[in-house]
XYZ file of C-alpha atoms in Angstrom:
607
model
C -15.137 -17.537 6.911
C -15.362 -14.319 5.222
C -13.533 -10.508 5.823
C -16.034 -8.893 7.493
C -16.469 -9.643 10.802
C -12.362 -9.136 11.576
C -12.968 -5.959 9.502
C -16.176 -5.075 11.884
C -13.962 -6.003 15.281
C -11.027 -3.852 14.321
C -12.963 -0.572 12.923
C -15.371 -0.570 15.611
C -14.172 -2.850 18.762
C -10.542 -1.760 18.712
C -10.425 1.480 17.081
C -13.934 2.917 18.146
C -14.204 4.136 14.448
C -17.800 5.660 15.398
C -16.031 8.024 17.676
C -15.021 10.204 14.262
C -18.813 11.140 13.940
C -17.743 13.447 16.707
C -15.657 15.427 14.814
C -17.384 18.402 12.371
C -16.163 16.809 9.152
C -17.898 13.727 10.184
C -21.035 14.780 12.025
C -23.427 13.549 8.769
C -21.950 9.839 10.013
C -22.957 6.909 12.013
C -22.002 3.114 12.480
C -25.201 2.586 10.165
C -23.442 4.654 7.185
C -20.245 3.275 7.720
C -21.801 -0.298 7.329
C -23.831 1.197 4.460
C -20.558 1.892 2.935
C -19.345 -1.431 4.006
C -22.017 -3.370 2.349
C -21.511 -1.769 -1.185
C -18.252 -2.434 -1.531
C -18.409 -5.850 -0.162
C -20.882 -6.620 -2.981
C -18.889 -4.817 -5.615
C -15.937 -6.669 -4.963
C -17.710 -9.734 -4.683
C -19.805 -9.600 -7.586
C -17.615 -7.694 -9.942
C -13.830 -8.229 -8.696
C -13.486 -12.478 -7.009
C -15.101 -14.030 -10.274
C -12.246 -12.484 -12.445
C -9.327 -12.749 -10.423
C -8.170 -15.513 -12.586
C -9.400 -14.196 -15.665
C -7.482 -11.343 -15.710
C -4.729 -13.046 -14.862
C -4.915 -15.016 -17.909
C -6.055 -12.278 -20.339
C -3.304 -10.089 -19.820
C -3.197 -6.233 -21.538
C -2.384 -6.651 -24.921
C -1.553 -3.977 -27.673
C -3.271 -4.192 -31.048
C -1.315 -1.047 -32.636
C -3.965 1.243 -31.656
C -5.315 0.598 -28.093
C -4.187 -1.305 -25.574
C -6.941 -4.418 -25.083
C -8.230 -4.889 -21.639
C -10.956 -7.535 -20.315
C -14.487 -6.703 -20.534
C -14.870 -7.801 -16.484
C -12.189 -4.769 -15.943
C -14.163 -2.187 -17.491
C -17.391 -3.336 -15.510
C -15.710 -3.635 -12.413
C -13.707 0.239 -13.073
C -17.465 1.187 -13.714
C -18.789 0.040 -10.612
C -16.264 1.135 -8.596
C -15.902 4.678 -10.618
C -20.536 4.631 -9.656
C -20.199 3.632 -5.941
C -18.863 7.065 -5.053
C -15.317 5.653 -3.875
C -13.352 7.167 -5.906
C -14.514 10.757 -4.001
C -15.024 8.958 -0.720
C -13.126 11.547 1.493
C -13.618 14.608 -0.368
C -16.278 17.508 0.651
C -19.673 17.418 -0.209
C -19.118 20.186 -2.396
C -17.102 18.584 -4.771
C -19.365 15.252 -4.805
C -17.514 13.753 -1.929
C -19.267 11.600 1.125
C -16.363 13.067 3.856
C -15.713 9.596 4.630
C -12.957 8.706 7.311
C -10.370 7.558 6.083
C -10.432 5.001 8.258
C -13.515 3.745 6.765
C -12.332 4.341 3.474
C -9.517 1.898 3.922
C -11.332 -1.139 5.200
C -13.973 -0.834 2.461
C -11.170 -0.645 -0.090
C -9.609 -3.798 1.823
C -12.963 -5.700 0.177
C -11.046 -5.024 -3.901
C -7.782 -5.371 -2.955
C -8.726 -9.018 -1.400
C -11.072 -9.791 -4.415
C -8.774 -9.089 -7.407
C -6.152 -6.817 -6.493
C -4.643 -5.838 -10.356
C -8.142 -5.292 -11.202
C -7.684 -2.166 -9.257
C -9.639 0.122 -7.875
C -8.778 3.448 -8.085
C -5.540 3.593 -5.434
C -3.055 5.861 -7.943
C -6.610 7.732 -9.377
C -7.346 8.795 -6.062
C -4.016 9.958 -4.939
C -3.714 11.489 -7.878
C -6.704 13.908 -7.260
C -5.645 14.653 -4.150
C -2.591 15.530 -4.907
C -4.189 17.693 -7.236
C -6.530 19.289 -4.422
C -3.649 19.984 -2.235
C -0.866 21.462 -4.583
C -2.740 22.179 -7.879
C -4.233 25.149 -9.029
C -8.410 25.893 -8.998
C -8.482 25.310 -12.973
C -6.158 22.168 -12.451
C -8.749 21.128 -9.339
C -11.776 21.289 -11.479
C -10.505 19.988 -14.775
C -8.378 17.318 -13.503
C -8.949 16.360 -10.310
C -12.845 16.429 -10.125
C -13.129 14.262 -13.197
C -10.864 12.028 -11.489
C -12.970 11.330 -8.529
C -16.053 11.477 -10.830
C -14.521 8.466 -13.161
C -14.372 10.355 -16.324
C -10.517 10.645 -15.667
C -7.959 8.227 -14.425
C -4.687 8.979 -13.127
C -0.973 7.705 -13.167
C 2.029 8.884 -10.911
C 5.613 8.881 -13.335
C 8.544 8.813 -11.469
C 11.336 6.340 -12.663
C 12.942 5.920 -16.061
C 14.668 3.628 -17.297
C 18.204 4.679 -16.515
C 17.269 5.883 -12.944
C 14.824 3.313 -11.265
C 14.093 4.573 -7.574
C 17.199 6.835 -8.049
C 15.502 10.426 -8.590
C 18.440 12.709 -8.720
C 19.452 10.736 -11.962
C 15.613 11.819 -13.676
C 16.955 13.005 -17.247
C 13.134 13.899 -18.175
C 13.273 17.719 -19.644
C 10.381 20.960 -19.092
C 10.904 23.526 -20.924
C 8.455 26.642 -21.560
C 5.642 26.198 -24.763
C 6.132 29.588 -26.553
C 6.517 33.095 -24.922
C 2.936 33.382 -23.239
C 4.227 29.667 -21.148
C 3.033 31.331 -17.975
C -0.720 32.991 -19.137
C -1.840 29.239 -19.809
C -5.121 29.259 -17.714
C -4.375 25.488 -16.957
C -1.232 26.727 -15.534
C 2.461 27.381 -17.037
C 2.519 25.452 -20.013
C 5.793 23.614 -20.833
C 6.926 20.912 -22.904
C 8.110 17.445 -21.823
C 10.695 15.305 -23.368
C 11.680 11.673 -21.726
C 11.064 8.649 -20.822
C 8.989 6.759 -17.620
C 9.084 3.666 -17.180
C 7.051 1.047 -14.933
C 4.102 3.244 -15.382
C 0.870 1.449 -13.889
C -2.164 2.030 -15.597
C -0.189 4.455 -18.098
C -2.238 3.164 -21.321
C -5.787 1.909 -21.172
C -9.273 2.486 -22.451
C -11.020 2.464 -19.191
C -11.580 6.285 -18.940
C -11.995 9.263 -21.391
C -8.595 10.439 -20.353
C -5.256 9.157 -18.485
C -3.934 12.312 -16.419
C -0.567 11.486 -15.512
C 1.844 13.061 -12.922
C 5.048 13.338 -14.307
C 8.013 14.511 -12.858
C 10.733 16.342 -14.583
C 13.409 19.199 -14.223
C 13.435 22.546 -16.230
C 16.679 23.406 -17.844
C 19.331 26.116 -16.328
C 19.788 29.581 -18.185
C 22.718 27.175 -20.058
C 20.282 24.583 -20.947
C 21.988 22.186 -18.171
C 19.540 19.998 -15.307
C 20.278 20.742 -12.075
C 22.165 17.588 -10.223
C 20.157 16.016 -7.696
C 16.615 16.366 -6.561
C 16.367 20.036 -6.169
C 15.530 20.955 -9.794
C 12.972 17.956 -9.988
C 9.025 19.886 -10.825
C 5.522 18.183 -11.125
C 3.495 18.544 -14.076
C 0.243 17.622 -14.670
C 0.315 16.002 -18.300
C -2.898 14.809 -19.626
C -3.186 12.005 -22.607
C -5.806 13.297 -24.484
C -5.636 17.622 -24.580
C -8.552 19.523 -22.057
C -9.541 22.799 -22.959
C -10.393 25.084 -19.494
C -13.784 23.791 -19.098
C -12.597 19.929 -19.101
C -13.379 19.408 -22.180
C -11.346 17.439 -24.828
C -10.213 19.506 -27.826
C -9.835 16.069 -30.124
C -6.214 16.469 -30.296
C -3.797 13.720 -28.580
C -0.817 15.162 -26.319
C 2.106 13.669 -27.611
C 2.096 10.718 -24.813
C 3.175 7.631 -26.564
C 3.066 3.575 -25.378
C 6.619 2.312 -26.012
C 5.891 -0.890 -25.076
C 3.948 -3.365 -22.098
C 5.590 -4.621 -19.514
C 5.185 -8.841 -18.838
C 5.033 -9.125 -14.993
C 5.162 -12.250 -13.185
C 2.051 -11.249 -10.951
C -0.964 -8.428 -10.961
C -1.372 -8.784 -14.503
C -4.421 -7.456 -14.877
C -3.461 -3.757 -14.842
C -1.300 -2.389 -17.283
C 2.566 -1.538 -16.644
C 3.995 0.747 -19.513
C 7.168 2.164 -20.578
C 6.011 5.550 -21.868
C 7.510 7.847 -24.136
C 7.201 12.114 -23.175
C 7.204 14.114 -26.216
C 9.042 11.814 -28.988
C 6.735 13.593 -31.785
C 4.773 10.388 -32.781
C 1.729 12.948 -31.817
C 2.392 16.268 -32.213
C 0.627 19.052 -30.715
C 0.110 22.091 -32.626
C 2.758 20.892 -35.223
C 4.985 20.440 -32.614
C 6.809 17.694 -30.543
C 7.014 17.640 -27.065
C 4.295 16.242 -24.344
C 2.330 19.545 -23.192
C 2.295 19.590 -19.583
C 1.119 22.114 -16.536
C 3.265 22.753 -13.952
C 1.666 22.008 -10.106
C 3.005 23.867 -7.111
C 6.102 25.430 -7.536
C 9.239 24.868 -9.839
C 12.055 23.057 -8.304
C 9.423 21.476 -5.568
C 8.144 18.910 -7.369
C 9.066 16.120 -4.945
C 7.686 17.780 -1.908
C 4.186 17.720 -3.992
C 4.438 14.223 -5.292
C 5.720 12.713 -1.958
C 2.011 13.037 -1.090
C 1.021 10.892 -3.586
C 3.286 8.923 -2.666
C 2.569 8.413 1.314
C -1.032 7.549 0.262
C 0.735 5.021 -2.309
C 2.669 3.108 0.568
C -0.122 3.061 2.762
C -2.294 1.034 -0.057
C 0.689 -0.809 -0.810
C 0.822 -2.086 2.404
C -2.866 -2.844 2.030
C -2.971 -4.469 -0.978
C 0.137 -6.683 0.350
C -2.063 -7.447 3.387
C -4.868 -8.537 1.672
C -3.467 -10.549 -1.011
C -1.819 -12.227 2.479
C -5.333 -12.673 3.819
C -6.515 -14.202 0.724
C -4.044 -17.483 0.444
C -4.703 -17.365 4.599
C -8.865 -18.013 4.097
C -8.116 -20.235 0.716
C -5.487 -22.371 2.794
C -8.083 -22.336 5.445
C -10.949 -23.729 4.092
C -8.169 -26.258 2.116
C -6.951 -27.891 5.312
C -10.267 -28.250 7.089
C -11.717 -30.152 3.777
C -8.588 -32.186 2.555
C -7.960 -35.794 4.582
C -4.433 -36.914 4.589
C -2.583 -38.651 7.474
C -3.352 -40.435 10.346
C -2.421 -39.372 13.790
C 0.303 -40.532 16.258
C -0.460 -42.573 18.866
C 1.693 -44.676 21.901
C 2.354 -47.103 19.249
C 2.907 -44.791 16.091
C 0.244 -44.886 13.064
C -2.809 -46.747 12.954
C -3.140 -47.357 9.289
C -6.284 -48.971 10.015
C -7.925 -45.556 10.396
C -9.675 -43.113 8.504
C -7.085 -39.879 7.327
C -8.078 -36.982 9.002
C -7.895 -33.985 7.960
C -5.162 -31.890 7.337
C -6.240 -29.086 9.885
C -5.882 -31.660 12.980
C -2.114 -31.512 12.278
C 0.328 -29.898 14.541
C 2.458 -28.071 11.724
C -0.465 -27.365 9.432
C -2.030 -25.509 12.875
C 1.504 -24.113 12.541
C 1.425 -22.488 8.743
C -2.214 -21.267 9.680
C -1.394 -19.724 12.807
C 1.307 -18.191 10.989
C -0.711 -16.431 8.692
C -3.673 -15.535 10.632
C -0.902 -13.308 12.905
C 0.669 -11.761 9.935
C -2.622 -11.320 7.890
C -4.622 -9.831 10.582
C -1.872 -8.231 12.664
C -0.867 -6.317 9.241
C -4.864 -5.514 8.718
C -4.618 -4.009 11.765
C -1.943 -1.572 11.447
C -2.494 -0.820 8.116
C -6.542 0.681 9.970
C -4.118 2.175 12.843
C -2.645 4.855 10.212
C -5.628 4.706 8.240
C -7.030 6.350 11.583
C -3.775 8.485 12.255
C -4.636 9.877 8.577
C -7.764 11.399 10.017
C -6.285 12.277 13.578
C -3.769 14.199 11.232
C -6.683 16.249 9.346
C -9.520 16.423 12.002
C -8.028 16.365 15.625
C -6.958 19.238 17.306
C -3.548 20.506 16.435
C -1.392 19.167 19.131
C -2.720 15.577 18.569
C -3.140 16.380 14.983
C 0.744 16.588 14.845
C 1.332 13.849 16.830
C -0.483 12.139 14.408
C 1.835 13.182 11.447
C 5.054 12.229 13.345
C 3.343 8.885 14.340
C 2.814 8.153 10.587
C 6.068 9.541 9.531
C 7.382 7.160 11.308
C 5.455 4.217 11.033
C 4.782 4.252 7.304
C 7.605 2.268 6.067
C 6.198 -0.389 8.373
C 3.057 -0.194 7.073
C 4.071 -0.166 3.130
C 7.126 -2.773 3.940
C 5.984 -5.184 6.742
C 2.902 -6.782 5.325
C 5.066 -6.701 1.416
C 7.307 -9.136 3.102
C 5.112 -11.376 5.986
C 2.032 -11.527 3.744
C 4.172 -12.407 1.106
C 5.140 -14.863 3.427
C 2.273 -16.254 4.136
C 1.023 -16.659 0.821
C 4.203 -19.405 0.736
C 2.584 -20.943 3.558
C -0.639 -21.449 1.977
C 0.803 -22.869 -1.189
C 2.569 -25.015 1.404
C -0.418 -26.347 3.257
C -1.765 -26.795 -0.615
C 0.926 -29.419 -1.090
C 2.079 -30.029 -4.585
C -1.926 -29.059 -5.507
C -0.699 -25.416 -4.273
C 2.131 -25.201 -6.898
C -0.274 -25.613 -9.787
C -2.785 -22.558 -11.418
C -5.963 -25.411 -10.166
C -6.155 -23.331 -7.056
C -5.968 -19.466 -6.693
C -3.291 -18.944 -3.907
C -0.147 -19.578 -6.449
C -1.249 -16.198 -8.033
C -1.568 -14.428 -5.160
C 1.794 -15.409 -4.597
C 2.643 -14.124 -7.716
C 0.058 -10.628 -7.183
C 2.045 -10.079 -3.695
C 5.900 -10.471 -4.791
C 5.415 -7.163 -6.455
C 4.630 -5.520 -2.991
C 8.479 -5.934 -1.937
C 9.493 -3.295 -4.816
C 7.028 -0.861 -5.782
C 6.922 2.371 -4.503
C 9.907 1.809 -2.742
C 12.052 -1.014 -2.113
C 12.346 -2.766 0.985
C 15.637 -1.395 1.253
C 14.710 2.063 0.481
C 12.339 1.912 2.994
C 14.528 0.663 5.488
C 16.917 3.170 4.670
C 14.551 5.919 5.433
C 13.404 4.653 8.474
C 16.694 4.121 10.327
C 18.244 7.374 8.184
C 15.552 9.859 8.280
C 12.209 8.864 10.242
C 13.361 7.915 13.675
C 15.944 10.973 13.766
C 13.640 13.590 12.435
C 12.599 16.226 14.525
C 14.846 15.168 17.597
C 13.505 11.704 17.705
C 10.033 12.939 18.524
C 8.108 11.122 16.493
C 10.351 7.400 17.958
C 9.442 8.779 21.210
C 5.655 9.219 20.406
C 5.686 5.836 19.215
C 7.371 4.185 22.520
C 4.864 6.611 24.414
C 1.599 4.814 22.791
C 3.563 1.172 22.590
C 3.794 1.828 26.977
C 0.550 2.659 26.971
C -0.348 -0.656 26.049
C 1.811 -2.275 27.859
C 0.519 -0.549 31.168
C -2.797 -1.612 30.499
C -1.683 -5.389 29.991
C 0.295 -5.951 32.681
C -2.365 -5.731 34.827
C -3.663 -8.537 33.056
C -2.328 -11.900 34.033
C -2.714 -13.910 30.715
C -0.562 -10.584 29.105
C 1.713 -10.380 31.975
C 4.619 -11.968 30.318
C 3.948 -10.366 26.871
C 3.743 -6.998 28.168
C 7.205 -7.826 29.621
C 8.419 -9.037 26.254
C 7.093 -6.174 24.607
C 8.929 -3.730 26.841
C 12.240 -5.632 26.444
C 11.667 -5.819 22.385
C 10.997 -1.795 22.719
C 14.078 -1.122 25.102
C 16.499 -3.031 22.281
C 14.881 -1.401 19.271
C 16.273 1.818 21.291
C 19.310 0.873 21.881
C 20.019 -0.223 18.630
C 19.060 3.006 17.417
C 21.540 4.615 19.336
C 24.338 2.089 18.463
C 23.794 2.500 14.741
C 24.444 5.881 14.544
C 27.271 5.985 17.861
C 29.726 6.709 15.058
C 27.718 9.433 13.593
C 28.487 7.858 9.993
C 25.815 6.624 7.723
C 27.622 4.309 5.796
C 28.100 2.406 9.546
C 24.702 3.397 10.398
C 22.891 2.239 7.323
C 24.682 -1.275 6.685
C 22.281 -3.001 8.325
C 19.403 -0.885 8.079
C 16.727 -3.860 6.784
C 17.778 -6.097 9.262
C 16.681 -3.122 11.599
C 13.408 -2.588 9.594
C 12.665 -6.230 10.071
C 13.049 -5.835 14.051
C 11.270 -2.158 14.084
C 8.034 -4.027 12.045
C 8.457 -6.731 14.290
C 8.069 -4.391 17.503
C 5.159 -2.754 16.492
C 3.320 -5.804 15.327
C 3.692 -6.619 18.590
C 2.652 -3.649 20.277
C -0.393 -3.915 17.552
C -1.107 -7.521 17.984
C -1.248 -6.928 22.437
C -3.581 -3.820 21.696
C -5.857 -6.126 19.735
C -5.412 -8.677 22.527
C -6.710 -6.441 24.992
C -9.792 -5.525 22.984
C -10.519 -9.120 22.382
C -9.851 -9.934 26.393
C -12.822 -7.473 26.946
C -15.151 -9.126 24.517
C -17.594 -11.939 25.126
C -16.507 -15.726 24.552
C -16.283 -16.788 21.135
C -14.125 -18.854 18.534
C -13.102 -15.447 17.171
C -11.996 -14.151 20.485
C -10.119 -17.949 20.765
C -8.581 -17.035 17.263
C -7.013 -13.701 18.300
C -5.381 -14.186 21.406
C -3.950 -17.724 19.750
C -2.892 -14.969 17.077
C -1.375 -12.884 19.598
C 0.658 -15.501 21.690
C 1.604 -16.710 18.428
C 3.389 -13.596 17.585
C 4.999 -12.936 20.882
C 6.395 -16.604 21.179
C 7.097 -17.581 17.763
C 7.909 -14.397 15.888
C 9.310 -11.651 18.408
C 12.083 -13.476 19.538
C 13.250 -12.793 16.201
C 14.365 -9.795 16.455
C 17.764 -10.203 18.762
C 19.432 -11.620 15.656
C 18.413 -9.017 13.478
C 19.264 -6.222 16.070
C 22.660 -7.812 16.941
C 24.417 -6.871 13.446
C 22.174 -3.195 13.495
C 24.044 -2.685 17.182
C 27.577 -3.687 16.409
C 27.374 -2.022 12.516
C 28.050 -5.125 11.302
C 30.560 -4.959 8.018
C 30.089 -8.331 6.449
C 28.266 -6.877 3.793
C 29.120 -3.806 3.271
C 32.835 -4.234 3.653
C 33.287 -7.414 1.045
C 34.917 -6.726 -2.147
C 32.505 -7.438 -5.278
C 35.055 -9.895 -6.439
C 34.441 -12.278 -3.877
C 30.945 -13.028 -4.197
């Protein structure tokens, strides 16, 4: 069993992805380019990516004192990827883009992410570029961005430090203006950074002529003092190497230093750095301090970075998703080839007979059922906003804005969702592996190990959750809640009239009524702290909900299509969900409804 062919149903049978050649942007497009597309990275990934999953797993970064050491499979595979155009897959012609969907864009990156997800491909380069296209300047456009989607360039995003984590009011990094002509900088105002970021993906490498990093920082009151809080965070563009206007590099390092690797327990092969902003180990022009360019405006830095960081969460969710999908096929094709057991008959075990095979029992069908409905279902929504992304910048502007509420909204679902149930699912395949599963013989121990990352990076679960419940569902009056329960009726409409989705459409509508009410309840006291106690547990019923509303959408797709074991597969998928995983969510909504104080209210000295 490969990707493809659920990648094919959901793209083109369920989302209609050829309908976007109707849109200007698109018009160049068909289904035959979009398979084009397809093919290419399929091959990529499975040529240069699968055969050194485990390789680079084992070889991890290493620093020599100079350079940090990568693989030589990583710098063919960044090579391939950087020549396949997919780096610029959604930018304009003029710049050397294809003006991909993004939709498309998404399931051909879903081909990497499955194949050898820390081998990357490109997720922070790209969103660093277009970042850069949105908020930068034209000089900071051509000499950063463009060599970014080109390959020349790779890019980093550098948010936390070391004393702040996810916290960004407590960011201690310091811009200050480079000499009295700061502002006449034809890169754009010049200043020089001093701090420290840690957790920094991809921050040192050889892979590229140049690391452009992202780094956020505050400038300095008239008295010297950072602002509290986020307000006086700003975004500079920081390069490793110094560019002169025309992108060219002037031979001088920017004083970027590696202060050290860190050893993570998964997605080893890309590199995770501490790095140190301006601590004089390479001065430039005699001087200490990182040089850095200032994007958008001062004091905004966060509005510019947050989208980088959108894009982030979406791949996040992606990457979780397919690491998921991974153990799911590896488990797979494990339990239809491994005999052990006999089956239960009227007068117990025949011990006379042959072991079947692992597949032909109930709870194995279980584990595998399991992850097919969080591995696919996740796919899914993760193509849904992939989709929304493009009804955002194509569609007309009423539905173009119901398009950004919709993903406003459903965006911690689709970074947090598929970090937890994929994660979970890659348990179940190490389960179905037996003891076999716990050892590095077979692959889906490490993807265990890629996918427990996926829970923390670019924020938390609870972070996440905490945005959701606290910001997301309130913002603009509720809208963009509503707008979701608008296109989760929709669906429901359309299956009841459907006998075999009768009863799930029911269910559905029942799950959607309580997610409401729990809204409500949460925040009946108007207080956060009663509001937000619970907030995960409301996360985990939210996700829940729409995996449901995603999974009977699907359903109804796969109703319409001819008879087939794939068909078979889906709607098992789908009743799955509804009777095994929905009922879930009462629990969780219970404590979110009655503000729950267990947690919140004991005393640290009686854990």
């Amino acid at each position: 069993m490969t990707l493809r062919p659920t990648v094919d149903f959901l793209l083109h049978d369920w989302l209609h992805a050829e309908t976007l050649q109707q849109r200007e942007r698109f018009a160049d497009h068909s289904r035959e380019t979009f398979d084009a597309v397809l093919d290419t990275c399929e091959r990529i990934a499975r040529e240069k990516y699968a055969p050194f999953n485990r390789l680079v797993d084992t070889q991890e970064p290493h620093f020599d004192g100079e350079r940090v050491i990568l693989p030589q499979a990583t710098h063919d595979a960044q090579k391939a990827y950087a020549g396949s155009g997919m780096l610029s897959a959604a930018q304009d012609y003029e710049v050397g883009g294809m003006q991909l969907p993004y939709t498309v864009e998404a399931a051909a990156n879903a081909f990497f992410a499955m194949a050898s997800v820390s081998i990357g491909s490109g997720m922070l380069t790209t969103g660093n570029a277009n970042l850069l296209m949105v908020h930068g300047t034209e000089a900071q456009k051509t000499v950063f961005a463009l060599n970014e989607f080109s390959g020349r360039f790779s890019g980093t995003m550098c948010l936390s430090e070391p004393q702040a984590g996810s916290s960004l009011s407590d960011v201690s990094t310091r811009a200050v203006p480079d000499g009295a002509d700061f502002a006449d900088d034809p890169l754009g105002p010049r200043y020089r950074l001093k701090g420290n970021k840690m957790w920094i993906s991809a921050g040192e490498h050889e892979l590229t002529e140049n690391i452009i990093h992202l780094v956020l920082a505050k400038i300095p009151d008239e008295n010297g003092k950072l602002v509290p809080g986020t307000r006086g965070i700003s975004l500079f563009v920081v390069p490793k190497k110094m560019v002169n206007a025309a992108g060219e590099l002037t031979g001088e390092r920017n004083d970027v230093a590696l202060a050290g690797l860190n050893h993570k327990c998964g997605w080893r092969g890309t590199t995770n750095t501490l790095l140190n902003f301006g601590e004089g180990k390479y001065p430039v022009n005699g001087e200490p301090g990182a040089v850095g360019y200032l994007v958008g405006q001062a004091g905004k830095g966060l509005h510019c970075m947050f989208h980088m960081m959108n894009e982030a969460r979406i791949g996040v969710g992606m990457a979780a998703t397919m690491l998921g999908m991974a153990g799911y096929l590896a488990s797979l094709d494990y339990a239809k080839n491994r005999p052990q057991g006999r089956p239960m008959g009227p007068a117990g075990k025949d011990p006379a007979q042959a072991p079947v095979r692992i597949i032909e029992h109930a709870d194995v069908k279980r584990m595998l059922l399991a992850q097919k409905s969080y591995c696919e279902g996740a796919l899914a929504l993760e193509l849904y906003c992939a989709r929304l992304v493009d009804e955002q910048h194509t569609a007309e502007a009423a539905a173009a804005d119901d398009a950004r509420l919709l993903l406003e909204v459903l965006t911690p679902i689709a970074k947090s969702w598929p970090s937890e149930w994929c994660l979970e699912a890659n348990s179940l395949a190490i389960q179905i592996h037996g003891g076999y599963g716990y050892t590095r013989d077979f692959p889906v121990e490490q993807y265990w190990r890629d996918n427990r990352l996926n829970m923390i990076h670019e924020g938390t679960h609870g972070i996440q959750a905490m945005d959701l419940l606290g910001r997301k569902v309130l913002m603009e009056g509720g809208k963009g809640l509503t707008l979701l329960a608008g296109r989760i009726n929709d669906t429901i409409q359309r299956a009841i009239h459907v006998p075999e989705f009768a009863a799930h459409a029911d269910a559905l509508g029942r799950a959607l009524a309580q997610v409401g009410a729990a809204t409500k309840a949460a925040w009946a006291t108007g207080e956060p702290t009663d509001a937000l106690a619970n907030a995960v547990p409301y996360l985990q019923a939210f996700g829940h909900t729409v995996l449901a509303w995603v999974w009977l959408d699907v359903a109804l797709a796969a109703h319409a299509a001819p008879e087939s074991n794939a068909r078979t597969g889906r709607l098992a998928a789908m009743r799955f969900f509804f009777h095994y995983e929905l009922p879930k969510i009462g629990a969780w909504l219970q404590v979110v409804s009655s503000r729950d104080q267990t947690c919140a209210a004991l005393p640290e000295d009686a854990f």
